[in-house]
CSV table of C-alpha atoms in Angstrom, one decimal:
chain,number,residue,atom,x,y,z
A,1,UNK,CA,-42.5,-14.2,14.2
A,2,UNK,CA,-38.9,-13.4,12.9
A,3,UNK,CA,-40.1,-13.5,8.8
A,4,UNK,CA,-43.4,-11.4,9.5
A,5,UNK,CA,-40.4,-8.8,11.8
A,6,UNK,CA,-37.9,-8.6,8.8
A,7,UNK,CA,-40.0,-6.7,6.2
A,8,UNK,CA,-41.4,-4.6,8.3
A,9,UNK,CA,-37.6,-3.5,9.5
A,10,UNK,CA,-36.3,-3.6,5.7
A,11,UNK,CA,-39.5,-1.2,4.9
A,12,UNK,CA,-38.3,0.9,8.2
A,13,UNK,CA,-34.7,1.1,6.8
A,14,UNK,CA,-35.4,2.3,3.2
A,15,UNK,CA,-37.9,5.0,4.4
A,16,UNK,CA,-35.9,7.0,7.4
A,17,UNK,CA,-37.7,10.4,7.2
A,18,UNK,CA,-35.4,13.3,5.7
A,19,UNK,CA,-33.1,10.7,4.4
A,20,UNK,CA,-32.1,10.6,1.3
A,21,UNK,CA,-31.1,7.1,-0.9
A,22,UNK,CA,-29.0,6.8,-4.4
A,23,UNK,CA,-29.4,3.1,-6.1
A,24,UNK,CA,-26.4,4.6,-7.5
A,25,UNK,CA,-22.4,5.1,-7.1
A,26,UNK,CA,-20.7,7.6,-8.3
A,27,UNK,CA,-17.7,6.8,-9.6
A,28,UNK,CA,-14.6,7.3,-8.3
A,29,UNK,CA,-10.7,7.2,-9.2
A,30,UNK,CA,-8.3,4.2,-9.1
A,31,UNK,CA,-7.0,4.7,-5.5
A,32,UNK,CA,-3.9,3.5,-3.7
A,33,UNK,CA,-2.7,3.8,0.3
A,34,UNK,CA,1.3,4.0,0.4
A,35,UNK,CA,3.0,3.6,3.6
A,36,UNK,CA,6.7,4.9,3.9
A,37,UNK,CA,8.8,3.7,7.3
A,38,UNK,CA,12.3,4.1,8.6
A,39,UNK,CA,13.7,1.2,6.8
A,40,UNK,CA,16.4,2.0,4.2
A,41,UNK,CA,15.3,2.2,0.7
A,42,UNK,CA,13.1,5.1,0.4
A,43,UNK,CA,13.8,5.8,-3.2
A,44,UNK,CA,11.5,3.0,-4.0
A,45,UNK,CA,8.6,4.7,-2.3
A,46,UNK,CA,9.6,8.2,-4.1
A,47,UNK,CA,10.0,6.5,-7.7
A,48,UNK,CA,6.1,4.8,-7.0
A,49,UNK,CA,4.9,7.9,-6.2
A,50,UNK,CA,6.1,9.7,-9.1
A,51,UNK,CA,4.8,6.7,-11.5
A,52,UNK,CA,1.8,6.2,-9.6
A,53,UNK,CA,1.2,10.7,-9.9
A,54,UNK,CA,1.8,10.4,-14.0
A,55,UNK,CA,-0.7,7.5,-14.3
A,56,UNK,CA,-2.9,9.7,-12.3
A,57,UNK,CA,-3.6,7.6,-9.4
A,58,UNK,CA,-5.2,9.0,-6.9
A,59,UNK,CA,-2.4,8.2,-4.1
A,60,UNK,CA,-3.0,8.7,0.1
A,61,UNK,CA,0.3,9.1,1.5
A,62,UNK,CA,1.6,8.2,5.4
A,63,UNK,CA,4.8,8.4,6.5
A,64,UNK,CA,6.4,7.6,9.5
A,65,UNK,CA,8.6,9.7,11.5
A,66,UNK,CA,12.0,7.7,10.4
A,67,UNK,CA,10.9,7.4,7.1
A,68,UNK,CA,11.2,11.0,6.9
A,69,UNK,CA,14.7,11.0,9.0
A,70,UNK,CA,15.6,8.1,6.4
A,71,UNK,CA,14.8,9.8,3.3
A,72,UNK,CA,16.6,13.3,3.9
A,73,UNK,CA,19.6,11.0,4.6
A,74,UNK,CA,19.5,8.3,1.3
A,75,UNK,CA,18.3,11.4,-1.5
A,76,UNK,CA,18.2,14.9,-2.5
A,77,UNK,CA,14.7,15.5,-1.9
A,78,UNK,CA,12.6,17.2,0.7
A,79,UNK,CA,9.9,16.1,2.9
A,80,UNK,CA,7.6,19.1,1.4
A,81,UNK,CA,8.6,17.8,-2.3
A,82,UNK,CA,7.9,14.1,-1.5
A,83,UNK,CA,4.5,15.0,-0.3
A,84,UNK,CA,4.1,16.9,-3.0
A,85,UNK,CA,4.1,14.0,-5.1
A,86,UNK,CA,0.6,12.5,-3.2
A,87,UNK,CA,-2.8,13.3,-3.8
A,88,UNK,CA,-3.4,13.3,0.1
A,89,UNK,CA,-1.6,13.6,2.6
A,90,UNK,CA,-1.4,12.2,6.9
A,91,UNK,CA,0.5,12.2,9.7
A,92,UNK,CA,1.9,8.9,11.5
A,93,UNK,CA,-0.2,9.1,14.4
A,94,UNK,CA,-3.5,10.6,12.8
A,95,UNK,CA,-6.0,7.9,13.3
A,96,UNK,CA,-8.8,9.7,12.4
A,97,UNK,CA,-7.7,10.2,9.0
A,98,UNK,CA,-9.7,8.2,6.0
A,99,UNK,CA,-7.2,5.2,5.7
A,100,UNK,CA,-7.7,4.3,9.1
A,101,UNK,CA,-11.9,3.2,8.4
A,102,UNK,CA,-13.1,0.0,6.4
A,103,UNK,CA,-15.8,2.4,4.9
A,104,UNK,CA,-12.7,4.6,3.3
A,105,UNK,CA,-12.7,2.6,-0.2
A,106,UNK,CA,-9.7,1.9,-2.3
A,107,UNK,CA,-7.7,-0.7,-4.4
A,108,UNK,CA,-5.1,-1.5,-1.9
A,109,UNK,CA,-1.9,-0.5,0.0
A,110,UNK,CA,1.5,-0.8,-0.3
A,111,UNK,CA,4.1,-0.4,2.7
A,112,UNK,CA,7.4,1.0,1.2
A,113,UNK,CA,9.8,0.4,2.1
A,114,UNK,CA,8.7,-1.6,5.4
A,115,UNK,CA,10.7,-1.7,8.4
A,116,UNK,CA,11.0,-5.1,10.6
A,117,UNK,CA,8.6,-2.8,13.5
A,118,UNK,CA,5.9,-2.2,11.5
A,119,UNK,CA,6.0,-6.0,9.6
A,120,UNK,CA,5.9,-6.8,13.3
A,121,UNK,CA,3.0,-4.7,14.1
A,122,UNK,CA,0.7,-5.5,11.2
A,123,UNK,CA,1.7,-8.8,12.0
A,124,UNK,CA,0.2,-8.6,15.6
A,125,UNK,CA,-2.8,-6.3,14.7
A,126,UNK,CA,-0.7,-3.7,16.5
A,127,UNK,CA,-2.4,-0.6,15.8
A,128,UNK,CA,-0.5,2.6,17.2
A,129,UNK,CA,-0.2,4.3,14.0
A,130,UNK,CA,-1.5,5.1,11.0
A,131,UNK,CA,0.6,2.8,9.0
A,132,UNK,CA,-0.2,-0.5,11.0
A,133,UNK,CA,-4.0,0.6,11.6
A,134,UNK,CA,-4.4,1.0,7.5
A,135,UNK,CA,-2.8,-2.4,6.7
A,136,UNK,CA,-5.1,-3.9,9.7
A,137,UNK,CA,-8.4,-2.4,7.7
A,138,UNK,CA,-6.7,-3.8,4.3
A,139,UNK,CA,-6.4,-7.4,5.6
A,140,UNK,CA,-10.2,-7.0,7.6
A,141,UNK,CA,-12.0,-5.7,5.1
A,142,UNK,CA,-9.9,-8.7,2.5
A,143,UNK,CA,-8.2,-5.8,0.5
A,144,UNK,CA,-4.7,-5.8,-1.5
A,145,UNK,CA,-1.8,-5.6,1.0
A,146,UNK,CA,1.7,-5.1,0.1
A,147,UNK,CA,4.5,-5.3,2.7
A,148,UNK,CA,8.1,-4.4,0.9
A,149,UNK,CA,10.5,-5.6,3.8
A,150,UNK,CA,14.0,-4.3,3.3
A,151,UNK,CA,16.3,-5.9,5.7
A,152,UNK,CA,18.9,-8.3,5.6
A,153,UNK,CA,19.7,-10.8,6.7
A,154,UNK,CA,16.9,-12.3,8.2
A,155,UNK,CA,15.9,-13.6,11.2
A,156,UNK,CA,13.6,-16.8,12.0
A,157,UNK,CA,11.4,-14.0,13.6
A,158,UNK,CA,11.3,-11.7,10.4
A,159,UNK,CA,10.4,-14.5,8.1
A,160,UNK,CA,7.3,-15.8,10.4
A,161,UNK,CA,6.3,-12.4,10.8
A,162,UNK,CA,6.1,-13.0,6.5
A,163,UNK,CA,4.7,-16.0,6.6
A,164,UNK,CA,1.9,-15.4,9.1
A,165,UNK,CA,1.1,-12.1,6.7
A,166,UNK,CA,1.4,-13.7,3.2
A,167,UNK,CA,-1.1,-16.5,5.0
A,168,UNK,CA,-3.3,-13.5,6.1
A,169,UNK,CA,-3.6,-12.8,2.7
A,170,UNK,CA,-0.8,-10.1,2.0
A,171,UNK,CA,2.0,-9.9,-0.7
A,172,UNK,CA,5.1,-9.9,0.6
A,173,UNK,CA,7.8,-8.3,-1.8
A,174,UNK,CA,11.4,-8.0,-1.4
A,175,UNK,CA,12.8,-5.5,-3.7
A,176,UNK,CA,15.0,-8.2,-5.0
A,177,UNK,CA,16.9,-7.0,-8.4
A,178,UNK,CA,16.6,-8.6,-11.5
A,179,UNK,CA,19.7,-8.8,-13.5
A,180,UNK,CA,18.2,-10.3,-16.7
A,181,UNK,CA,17.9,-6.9,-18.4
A,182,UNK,CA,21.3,-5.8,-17.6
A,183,UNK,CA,20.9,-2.6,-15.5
A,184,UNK,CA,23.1,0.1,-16.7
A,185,UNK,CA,21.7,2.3,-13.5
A,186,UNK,CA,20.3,2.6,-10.0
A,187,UNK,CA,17.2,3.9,-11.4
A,188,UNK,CA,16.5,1.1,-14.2
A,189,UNK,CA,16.5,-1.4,-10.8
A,190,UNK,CA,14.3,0.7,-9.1
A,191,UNK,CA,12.1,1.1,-12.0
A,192,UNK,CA,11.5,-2.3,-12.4
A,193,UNK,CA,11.3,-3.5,-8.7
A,194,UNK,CA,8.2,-0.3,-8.9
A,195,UNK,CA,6.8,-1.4,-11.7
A,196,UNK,CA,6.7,-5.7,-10.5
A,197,UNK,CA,5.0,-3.9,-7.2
A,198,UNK,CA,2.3,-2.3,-9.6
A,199,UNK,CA,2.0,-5.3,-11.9
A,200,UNK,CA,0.0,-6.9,-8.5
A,201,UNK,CA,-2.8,-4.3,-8.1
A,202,UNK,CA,-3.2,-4.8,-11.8
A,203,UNK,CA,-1.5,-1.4,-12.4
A,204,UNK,CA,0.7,-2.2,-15.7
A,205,UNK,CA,3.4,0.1,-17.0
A,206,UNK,CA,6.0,0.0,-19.6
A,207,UNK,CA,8.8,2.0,-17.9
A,208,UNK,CA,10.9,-1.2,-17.7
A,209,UNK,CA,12.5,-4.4,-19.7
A,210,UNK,CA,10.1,-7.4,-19.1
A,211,UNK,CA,11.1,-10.9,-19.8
A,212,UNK,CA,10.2,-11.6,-22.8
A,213,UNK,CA,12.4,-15.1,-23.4
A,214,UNK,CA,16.4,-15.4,-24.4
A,215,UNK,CA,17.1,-13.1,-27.3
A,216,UNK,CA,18.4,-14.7,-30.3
């Protein structure tokens, strides 16, 4: 009874009068969520998006309300000029917006920098926001997540909040320095925390040293 039901309802689904199918997919540009939060450190989040912009990523932009408080404190830059830098842009509490849906396709998120709240919420599948609800969809729907926490020290509660993530499939990615290519600047440790970050969604970019053994 069920085998003679199921062509019939496969036939009933491919012909839905004044419907319209494609066998193909148009296709579309490499896509990335970024998440900005309160937690210190927004300069990381400003330096991706300018990369991210001149590699022309298509970039979908949510910050929280702090993040914004957080940024106008730590740089030089408006909330208008960092925006500007996005392809698209939300508010924190928009949950209709795109990111918010499985069905909204892209090639990950990252949360930059991300505060011990929101680690918490994505953690919990705590979904009052924008942020938190887009990370839920990435780790549902098996999708690159990166969480950037930036607090110190930590807690036994911070790092099983990490561990229960990273288990759930997320990277977790402290912007730890590296002091191997001897840093003459702020922005050369920036630039190459950004450009490890990008390295895992298979974004490569050659704006910093790599390790490339002892030099002789």
């Amino acid at each position: 009874m069920v085998t003679r039901f199921i062509p019939r309802l496969s036939a009933a689904i491919r012909h839905v009068p004044g419907r319209t199918y494609s066998t193909t997919t148009n296709p579309r540009p490499r896509r990335l969520v970024i998440g900005v939060t309160g937690a210190t450190g927004s300069i990381f989040a400003i330096r991706m998006l300018q990369i991210l912009k001149s590699l022309d990523v298509e970039t979908h932009l949510i910050m929280s309300k702090w993040a914004v408080t957080t940024m106008k404190y730590e740089t030089s830059m408006s909330e208008d000029a960092v925006r500007g830098l996005a392809s698209h842009n939300y508010t924190f509490k928009d949950m209709s917006a795109p990111p918010s849906s499985g069905s909204f396709l892209h090639d990950g998120m990252i949360i930059v920098p991300c505060s011990m709240k929101t680690l918490a919420a994505v953690r919990v599948g705590y979904c009052d926001d924008l942020v938190s609800r887009a990370a839920d969809v990435c780790l549902k729907e098996r999708r690159r997540l990166m969480v950037v926490p930036r607090e110190t020290p930590l807690s036994e509660i911070h790092l099983e909040n990490m561990l229960y993530l990273c288990k759930a499939g997320a990277t977790v990615f402290p912007p730890v320095p590296a002091f191997y290519t001897r840093p003459e600047s702020i922005k050369e440790l920036v630039d190459q925390s950004v450009g490890r970050m990008l390295d895992s969604f298979g974004i490569h970019t050659d704006g910093f040293t790599r390790w490339s053994g002892f030099e002789r």
